[in-house]
PDB file of C-alpha atoms in Angstrom:
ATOM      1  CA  UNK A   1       0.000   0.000   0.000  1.00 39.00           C
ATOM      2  CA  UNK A   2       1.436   3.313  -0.802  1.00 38.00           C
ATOM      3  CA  UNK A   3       2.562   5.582   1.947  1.00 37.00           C
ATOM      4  CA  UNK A   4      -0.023   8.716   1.273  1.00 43.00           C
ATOM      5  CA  UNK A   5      -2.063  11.035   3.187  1.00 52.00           C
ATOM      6  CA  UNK A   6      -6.350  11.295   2.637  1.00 54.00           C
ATOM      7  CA  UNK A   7      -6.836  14.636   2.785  1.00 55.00           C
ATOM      8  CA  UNK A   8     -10.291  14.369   4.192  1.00 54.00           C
ATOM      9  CA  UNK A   9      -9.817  11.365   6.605  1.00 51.00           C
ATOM     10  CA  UNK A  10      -6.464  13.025   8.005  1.00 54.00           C
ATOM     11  CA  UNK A  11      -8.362  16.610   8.640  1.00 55.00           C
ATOM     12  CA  UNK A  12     -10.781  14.316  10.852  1.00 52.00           C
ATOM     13  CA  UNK A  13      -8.460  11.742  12.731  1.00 51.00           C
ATOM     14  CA  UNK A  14      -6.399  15.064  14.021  1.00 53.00           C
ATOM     15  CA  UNK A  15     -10.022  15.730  15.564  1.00 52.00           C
ATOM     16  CA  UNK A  16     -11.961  12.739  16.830  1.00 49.00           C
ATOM     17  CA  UNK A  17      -9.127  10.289  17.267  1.00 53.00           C
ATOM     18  CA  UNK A  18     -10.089   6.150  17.529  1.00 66.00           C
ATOM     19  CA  UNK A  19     -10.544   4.110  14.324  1.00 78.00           C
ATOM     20  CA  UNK A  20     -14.234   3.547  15.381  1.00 83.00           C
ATOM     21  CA  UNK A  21     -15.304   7.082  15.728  1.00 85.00           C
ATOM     22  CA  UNK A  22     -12.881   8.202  12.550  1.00 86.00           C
ATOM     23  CA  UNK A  23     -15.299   5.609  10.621  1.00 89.00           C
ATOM     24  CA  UNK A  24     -18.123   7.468  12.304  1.00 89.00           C
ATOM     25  CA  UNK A  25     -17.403  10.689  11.548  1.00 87.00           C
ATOM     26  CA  UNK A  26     -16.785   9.964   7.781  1.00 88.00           C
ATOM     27  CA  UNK A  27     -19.410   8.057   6.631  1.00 92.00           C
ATOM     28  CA  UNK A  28     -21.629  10.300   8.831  1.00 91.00           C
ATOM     29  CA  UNK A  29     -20.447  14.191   7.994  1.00 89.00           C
ATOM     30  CA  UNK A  30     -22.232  14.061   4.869  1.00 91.00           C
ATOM     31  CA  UNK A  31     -25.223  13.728   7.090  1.00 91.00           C
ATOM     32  CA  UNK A  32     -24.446  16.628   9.490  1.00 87.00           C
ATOM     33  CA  UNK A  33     -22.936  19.124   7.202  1.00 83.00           C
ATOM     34  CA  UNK A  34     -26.066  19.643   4.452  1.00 85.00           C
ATOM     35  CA  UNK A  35     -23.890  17.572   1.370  1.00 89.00           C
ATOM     36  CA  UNK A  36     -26.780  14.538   2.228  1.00 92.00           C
ATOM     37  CA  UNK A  37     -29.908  16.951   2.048  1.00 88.00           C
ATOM     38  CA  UNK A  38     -28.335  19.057  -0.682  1.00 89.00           C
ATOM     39  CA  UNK A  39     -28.466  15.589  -3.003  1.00 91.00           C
ATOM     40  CA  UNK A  40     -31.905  14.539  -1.855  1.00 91.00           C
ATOM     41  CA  UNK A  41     -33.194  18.216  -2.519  1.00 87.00           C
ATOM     42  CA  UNK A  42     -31.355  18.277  -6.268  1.00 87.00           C
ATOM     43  CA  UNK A  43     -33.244  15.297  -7.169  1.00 87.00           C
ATOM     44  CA  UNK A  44     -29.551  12.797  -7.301  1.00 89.00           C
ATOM     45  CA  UNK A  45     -30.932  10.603  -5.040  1.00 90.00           C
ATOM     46  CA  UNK A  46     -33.602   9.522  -6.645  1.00 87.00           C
ATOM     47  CA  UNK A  47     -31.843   8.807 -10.167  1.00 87.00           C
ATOM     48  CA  UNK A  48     -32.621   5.772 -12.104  1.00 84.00           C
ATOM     49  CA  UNK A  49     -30.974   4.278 -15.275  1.00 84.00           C
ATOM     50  CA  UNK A  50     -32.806   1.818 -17.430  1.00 80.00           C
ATOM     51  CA  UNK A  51     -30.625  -1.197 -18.469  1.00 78.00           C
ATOM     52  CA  UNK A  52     -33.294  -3.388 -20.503  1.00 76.00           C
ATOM     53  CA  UNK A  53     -36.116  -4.431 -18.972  1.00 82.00           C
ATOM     54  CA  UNK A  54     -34.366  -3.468 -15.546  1.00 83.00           C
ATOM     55  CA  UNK A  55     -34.719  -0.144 -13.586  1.00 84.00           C
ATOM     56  CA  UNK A  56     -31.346   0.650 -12.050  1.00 87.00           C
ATOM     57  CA  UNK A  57     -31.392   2.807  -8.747  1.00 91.00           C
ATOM     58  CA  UNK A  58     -28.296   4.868 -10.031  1.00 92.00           C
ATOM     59  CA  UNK A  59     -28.937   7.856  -7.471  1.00 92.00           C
ATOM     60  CA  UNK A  60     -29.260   5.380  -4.531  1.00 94.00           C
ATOM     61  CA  UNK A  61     -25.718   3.670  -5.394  1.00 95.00           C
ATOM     62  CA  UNK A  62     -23.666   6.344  -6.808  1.00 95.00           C
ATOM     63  CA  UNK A  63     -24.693   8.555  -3.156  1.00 94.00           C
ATOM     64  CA  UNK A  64     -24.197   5.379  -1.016  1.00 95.00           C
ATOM     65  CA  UNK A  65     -20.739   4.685  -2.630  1.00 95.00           C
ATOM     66  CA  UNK A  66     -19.292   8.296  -3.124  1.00 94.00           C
ATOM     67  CA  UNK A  67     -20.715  10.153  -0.545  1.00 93.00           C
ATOM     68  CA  UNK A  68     -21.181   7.901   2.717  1.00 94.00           C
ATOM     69  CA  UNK A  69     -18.694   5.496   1.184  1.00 91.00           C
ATOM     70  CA  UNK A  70     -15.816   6.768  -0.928  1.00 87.00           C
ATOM     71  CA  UNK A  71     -11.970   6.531  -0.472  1.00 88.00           C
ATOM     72  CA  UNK A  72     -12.054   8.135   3.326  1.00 87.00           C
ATOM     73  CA  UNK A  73     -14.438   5.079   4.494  1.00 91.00           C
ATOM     74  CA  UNK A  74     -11.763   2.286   2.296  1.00 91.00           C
ATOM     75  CA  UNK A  75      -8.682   4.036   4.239  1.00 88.00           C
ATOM     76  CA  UNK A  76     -10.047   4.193   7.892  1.00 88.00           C
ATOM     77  CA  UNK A  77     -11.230   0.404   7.262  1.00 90.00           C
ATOM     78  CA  UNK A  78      -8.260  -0.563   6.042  1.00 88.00           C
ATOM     79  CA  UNK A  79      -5.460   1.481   7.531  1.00 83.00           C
ATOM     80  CA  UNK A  80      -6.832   2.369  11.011  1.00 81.00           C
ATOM     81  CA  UNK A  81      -9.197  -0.020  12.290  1.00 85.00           C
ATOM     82  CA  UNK A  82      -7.597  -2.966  14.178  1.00 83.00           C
ATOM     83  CA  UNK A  83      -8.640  -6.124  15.611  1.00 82.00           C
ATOM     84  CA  UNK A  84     -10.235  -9.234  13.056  1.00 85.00           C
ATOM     85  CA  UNK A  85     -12.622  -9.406  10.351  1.00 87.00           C
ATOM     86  CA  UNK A  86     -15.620 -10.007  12.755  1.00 89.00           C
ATOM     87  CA  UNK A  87     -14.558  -6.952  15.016  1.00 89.00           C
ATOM     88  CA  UNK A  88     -14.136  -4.718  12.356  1.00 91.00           C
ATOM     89  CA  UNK A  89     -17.623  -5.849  10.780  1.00 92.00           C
ATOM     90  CA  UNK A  90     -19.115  -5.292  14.105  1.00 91.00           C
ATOM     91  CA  UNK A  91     -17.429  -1.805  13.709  1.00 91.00           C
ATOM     92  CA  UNK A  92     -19.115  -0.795  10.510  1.00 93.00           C
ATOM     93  CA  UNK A  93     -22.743  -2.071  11.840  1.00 93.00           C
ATOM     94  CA  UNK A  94     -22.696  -0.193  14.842  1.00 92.00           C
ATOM     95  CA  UNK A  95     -21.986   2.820  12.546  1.00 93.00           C
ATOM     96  CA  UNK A  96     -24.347   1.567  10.393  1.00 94.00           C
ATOM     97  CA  UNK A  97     -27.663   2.079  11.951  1.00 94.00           C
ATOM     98  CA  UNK A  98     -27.471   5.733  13.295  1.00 94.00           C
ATOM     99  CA  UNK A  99     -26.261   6.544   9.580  1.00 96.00           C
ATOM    100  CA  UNK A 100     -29.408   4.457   8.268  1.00 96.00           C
ATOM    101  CA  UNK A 101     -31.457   6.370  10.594  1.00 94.00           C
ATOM    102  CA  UNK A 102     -30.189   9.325  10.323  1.00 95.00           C
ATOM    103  CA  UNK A 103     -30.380   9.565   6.380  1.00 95.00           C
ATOM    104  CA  UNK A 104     -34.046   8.510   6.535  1.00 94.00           C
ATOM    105  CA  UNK A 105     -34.650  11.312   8.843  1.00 93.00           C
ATOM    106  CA  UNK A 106     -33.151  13.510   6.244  1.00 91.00           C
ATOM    107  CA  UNK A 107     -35.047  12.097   3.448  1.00 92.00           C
ATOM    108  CA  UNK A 108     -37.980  12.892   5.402  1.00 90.00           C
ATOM    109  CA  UNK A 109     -37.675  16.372   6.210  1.00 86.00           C
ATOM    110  CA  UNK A 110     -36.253  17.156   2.875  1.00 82.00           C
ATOM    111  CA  UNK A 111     -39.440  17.647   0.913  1.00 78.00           C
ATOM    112  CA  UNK A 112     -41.042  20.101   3.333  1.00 78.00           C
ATOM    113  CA  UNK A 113     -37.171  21.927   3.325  1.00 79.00           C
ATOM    114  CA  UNK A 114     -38.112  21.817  -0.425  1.00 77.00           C
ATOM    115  CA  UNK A 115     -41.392  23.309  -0.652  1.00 73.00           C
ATOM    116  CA  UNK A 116     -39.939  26.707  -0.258  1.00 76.00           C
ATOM    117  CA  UNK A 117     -37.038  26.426  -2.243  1.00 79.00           C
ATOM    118  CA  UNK A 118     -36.386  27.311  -5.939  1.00 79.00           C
ATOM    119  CA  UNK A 119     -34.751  23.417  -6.872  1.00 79.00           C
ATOM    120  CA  UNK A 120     -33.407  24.762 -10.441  1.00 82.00           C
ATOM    121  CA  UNK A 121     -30.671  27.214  -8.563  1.00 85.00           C
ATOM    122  CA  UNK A 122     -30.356  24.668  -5.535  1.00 85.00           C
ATOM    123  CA  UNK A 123     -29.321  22.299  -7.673  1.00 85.00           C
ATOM    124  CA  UNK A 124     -26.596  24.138  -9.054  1.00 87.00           C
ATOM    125  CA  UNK A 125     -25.310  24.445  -5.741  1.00 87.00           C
ATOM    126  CA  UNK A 126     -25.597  20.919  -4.835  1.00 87.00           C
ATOM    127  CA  UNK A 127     -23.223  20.305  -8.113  1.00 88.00           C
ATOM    128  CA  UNK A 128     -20.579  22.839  -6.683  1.00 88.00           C
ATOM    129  CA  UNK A 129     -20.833  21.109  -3.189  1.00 87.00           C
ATOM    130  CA  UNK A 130     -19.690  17.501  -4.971  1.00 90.00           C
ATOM    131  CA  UNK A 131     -16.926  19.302  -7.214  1.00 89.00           C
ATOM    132  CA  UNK A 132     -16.142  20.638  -3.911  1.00 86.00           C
ATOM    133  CA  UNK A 133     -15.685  17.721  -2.209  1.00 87.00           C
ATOM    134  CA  UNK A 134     -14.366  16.042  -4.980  1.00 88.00           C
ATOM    135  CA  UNK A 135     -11.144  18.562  -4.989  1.00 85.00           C
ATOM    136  CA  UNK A 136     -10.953  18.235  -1.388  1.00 82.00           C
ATOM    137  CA  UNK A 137     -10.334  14.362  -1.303  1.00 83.00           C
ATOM    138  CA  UNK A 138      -7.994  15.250  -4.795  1.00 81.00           C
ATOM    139  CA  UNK A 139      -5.857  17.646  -2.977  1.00 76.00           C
ATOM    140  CA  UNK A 140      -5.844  18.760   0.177  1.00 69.00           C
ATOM    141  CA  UNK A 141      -4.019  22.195  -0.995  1.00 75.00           C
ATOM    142  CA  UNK A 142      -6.566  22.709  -3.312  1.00 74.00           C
ATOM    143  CA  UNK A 143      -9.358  21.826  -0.075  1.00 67.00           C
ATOM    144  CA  UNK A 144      -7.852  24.758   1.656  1.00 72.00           C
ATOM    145  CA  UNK A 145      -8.683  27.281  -0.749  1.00 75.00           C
ATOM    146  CA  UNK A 146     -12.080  26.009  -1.455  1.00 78.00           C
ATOM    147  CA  UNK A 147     -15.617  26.820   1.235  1.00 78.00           C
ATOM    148  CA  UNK A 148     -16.461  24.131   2.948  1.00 79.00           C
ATOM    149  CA  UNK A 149     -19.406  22.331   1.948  1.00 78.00           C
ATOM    150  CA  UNK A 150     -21.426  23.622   4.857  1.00 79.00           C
ATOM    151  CA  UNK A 151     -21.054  27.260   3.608  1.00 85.00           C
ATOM    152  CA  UNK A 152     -21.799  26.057   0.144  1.00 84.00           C
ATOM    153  CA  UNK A 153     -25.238  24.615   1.221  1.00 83.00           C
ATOM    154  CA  UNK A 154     -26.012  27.190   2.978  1.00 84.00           C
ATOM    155  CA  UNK A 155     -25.276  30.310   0.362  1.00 85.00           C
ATOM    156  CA  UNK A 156     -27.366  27.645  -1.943  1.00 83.00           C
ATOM    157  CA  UNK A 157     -30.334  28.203   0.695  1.00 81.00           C
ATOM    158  CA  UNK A 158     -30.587  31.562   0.915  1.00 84.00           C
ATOM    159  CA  UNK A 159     -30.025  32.162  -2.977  1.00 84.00           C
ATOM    160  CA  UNK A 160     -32.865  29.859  -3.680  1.00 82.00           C
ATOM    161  CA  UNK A 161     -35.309  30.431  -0.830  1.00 81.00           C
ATOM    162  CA  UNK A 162     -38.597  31.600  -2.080  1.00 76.00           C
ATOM    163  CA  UNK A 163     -40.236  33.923   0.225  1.00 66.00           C
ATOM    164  CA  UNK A 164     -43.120  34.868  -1.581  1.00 62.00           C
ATOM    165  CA  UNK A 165     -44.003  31.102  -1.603  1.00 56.00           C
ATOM    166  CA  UNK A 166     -43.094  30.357   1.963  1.00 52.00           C
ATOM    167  CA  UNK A 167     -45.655  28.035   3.183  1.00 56.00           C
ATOM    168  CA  UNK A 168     -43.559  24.901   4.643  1.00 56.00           C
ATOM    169  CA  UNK A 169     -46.143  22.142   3.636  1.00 57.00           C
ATOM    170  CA  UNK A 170     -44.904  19.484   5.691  1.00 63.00           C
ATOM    171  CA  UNK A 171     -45.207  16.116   4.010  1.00 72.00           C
ATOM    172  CA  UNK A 172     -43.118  12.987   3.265  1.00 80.00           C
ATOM    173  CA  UNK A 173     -42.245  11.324   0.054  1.00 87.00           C
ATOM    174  CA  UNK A 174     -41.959   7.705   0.456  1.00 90.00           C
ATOM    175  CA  UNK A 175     -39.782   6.979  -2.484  1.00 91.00           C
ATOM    176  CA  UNK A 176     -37.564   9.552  -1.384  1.00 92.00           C
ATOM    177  CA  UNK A 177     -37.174   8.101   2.437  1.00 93.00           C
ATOM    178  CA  UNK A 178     -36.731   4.512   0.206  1.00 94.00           C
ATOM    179  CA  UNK A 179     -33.912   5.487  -1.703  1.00 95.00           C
ATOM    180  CA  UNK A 180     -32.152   7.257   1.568  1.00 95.00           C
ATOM    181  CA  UNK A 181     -32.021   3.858   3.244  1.00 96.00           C
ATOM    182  CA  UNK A 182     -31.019   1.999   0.701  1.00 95.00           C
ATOM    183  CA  UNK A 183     -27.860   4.660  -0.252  1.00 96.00           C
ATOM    184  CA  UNK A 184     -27.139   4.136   3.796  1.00 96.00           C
ATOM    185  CA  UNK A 185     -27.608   0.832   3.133  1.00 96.00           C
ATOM    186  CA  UNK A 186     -25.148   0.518  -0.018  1.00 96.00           C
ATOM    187  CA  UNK A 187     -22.706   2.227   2.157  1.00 96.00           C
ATOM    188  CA  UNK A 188     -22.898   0.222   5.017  1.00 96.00           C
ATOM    189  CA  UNK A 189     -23.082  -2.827   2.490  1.00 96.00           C
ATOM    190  CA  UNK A 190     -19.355  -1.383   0.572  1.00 96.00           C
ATOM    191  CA  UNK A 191     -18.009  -0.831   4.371  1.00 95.00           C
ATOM    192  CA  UNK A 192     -18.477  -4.742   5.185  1.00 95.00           C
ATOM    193  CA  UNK A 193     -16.955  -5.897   2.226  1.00 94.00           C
ATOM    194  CA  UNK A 194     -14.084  -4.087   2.735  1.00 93.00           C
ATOM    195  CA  UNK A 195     -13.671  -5.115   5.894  1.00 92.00           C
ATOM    196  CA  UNK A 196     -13.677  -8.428   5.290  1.00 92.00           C
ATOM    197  CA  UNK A 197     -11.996  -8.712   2.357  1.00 91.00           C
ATOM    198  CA  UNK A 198      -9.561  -6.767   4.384  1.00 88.00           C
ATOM    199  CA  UNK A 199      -6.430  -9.258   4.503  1.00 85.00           C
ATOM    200  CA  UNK A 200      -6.191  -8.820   0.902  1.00 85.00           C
ATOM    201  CA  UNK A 201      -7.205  -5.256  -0.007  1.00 88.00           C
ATOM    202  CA  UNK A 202      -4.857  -3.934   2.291  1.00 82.00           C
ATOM    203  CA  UNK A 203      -1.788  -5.539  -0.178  1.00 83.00           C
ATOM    204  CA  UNK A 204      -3.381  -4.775  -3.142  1.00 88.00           C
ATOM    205  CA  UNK A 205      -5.466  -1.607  -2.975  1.00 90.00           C
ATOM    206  CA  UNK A 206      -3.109   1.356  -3.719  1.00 90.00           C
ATOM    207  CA  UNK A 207      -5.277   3.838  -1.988  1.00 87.00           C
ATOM    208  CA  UNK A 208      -3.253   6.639  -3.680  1.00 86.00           C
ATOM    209  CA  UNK A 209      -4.703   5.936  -6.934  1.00 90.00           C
ATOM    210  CA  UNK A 210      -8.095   5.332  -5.367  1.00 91.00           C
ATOM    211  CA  UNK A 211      -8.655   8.425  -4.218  1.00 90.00           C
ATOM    212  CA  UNK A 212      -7.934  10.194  -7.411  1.00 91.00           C
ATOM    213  CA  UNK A 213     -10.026   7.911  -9.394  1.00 92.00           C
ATOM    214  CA  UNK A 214     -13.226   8.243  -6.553  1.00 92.00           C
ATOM    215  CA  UNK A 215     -12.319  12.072  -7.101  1.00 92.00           C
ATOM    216  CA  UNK A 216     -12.698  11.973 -10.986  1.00 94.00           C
ATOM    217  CA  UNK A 217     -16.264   9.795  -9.877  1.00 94.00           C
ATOM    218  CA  UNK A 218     -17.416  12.646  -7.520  1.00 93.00           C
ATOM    219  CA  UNK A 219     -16.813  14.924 -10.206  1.00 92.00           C
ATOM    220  CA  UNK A 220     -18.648  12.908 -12.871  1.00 93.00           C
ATOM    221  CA  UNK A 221     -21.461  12.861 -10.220  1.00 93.00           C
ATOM    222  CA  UNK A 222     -21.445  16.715  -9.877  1.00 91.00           C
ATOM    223  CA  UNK A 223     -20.924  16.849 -14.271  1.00 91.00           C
ATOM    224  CA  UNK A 224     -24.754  14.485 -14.020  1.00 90.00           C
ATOM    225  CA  UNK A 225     -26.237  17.143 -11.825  1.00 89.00           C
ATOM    226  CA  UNK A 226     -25.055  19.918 -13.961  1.00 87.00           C
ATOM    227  CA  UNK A 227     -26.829  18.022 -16.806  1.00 87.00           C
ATOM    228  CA  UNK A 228     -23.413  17.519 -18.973  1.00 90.00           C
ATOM    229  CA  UNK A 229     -23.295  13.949 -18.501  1.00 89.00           C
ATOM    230  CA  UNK A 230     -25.821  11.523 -18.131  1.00 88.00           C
ATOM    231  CA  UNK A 231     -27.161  10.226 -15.093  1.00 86.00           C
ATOM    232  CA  UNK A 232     -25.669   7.037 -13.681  1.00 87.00           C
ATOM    233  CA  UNK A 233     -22.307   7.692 -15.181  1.00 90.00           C
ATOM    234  CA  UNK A 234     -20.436   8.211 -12.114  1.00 93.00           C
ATOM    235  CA  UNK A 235     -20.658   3.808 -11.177  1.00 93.00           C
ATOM    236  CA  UNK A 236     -18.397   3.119 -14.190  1.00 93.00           C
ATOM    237  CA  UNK A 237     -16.121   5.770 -13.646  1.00 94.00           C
ATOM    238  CA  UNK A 238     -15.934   4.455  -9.679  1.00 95.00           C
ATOM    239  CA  UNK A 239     -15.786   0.595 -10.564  1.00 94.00           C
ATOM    240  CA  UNK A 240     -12.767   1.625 -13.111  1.00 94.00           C
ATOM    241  CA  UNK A 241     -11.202   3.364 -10.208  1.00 93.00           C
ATOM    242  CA  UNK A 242     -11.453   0.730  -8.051  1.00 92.00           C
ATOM    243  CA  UNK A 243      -9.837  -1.732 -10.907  1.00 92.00           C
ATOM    244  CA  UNK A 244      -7.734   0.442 -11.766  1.00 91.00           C
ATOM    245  CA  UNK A 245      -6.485   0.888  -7.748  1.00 91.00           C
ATOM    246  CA  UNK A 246      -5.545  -3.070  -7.372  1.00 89.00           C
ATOM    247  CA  UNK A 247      -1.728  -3.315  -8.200  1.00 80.00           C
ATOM    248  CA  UNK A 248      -0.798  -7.263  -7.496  1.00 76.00           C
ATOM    249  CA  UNK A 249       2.774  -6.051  -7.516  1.00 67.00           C
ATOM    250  CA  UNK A 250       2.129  -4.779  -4.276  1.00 60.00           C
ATOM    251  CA  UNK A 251       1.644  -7.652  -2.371  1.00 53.00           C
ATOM    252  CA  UNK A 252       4.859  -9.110  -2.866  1.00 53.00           C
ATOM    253  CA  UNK A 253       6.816  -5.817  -2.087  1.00 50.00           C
ATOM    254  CA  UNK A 254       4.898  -5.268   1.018  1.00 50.00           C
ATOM    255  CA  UNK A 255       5.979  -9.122   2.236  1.00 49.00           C
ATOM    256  CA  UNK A 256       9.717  -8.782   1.517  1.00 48.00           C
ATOM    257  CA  UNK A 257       9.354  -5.082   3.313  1.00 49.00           C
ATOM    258  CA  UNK A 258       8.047  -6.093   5.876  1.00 47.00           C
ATOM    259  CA  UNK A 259      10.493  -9.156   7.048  1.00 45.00           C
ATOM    260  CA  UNK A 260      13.117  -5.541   7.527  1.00 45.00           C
ATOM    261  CA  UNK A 261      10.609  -3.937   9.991  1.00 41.00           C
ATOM    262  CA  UNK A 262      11.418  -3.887  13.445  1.00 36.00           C
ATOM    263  CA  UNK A 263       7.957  -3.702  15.113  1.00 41.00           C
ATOM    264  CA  UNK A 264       6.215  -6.588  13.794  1.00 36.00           C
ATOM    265  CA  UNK A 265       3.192  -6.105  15.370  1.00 38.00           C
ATOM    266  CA  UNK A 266       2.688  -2.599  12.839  1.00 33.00           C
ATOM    267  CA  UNK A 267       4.279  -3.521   9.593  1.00 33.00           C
ATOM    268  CA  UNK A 268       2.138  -0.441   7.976  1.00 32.00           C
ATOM    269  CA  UNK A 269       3.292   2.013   9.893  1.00 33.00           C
ATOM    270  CA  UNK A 270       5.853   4.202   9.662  1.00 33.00           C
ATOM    271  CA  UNK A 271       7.388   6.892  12.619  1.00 38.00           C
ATOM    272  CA  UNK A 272       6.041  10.166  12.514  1.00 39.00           C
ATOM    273  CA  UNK A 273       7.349  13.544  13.516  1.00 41.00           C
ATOM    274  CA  UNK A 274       7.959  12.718  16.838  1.00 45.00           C
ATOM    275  CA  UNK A 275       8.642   9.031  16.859  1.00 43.00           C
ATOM    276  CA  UNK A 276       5.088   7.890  16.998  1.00 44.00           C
ATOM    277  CA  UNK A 277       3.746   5.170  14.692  1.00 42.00           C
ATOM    278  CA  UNK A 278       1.673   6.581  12.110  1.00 40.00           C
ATOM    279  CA  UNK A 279      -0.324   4.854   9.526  1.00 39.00           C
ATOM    280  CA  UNK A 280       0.770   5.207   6.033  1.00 35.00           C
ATOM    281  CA  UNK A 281      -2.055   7.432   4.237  1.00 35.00           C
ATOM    282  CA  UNK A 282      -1.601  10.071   6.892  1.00 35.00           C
TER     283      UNK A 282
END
């Protein structure tokens, strides 16, 4: 595995420290900071993609994947979680429900949030949110110079707020609240595989080049939003990444490395700054 820092996952391990809340935090900011309700509002959620007779939930998967999933959740499963496959499952279902819940809750409130809202300039800024985010996990010099995705949402409110039209009708769309759990659900779903396919990802995923390519699929997802590409063509671009990632080369580098190491017990790490072991993407 290449020795790398994730620009997103690093920003939040210097503040919530422990594998288990790390895993937490990432898979459920999207939730907290508006990125979550600014999809469901811009309509990506509920995205479909006809292939034959079959109805594809694209919207569902390409959220669950890039957004609750994505490189950040592959790294903190991978590089910072310890213990077996069964305790790291555990892990990612304990995370799992409050992000199921919680993105149903969203999904819920979203259409009364919507009722006062002009969607054709929200969704706009629910495209510069994922280009936003996609630059961020890119580069994290090119994160600092960019508004957080909070700020983004919330410029997108207030320049598409309707005020003439302000009657908050509160009701719930079931298909929406549908396709929220099942995007938790394909997140939650992605998280478990990789943690127990973990023995073997961990020598052959080079997460450098899996963050770049889940970049160039958040920005293919923002590209569908803005109505350039079509809909559903940011799964391809993410299942080429994650080919594209696996470098079998790897394996047997990381074995003959690792018979050098002095502390067997953490042949990923590497000393930091002051001495301390630090994983390898940070």
């Amino acid at each position: 595995m290449s020795i790398s820092g994730h620009p997103v996952a690093l920003r939040l391990e210097r503040r919530v420290g422990g594998a288990t809340r790390l895993l937490a935090t990432v898979m459920l900011l999207p939730l907290v900071d508006g990125i979550f309700a600014a999809l469901v509002l811009s309509g990506a959620l509920t995205q479909t993609t006809a292939v034959g007779p079959l109805v594809v939930p694209t919207g569902a998967l390409q959220v669950g994947l890039l957004v609750f999933g994505g490189s950040a959740t592959v790294a903190v499963v991978l590089v910072e979680m310890q213990g077996d496959r069964r305790e790291k499952a555990h892990a990612v279902l304990t995370v799992g429900v409050p992000l199921v819940v919680g993105a149903v809750a969203v999904a819920a409130l979203a259409p009364t949030i919507e009722s006062v809202l002009d969607t054709a300039i929200f969704e706009r800024f629910a495209a510069f949110v994922v280009l936003a985010i996609a630059a961020k996990t890119a580069s994290s010099r090119i994160g600092d110079y960019l508004p957080s995705p909070g700020i983004v949402v919330g410029l997108g409110l207030l320049a598409s707020v309707r005020p003439t039209s302000a009657t908050l009708a509160v009701h719930v769309e079931p298909g929406v609240v549908v396709a929220a759990a099942g995007a938790a659900a394909v997140a939650v779903g992605f998280a478990l595989v990789v943690a127990l396919l973990e023995p073997h990802l961990r020598h052959l995923l080079d997460i450098d080049r899996f963050r770049f390519g889940s970049a160039v699929a958040l920005g293919t997802l923002a590209l569908s939003l803005f109505g350039i590409v079509p809909e559903g063509a940011a799964l391809p671009v993410f299942a080429l990444a994650g080919l594209l990632a696996i470098d079998p080369g790897q394996a047997d580098a990381t074995t003959a490395g690792s018979d050098d190491r002095a502390d067997a017990d953490a042949p990923y790490g590497y000393p930091g700054e002051n001495g301390e072991e630090r994983a390898p993407w940070l």
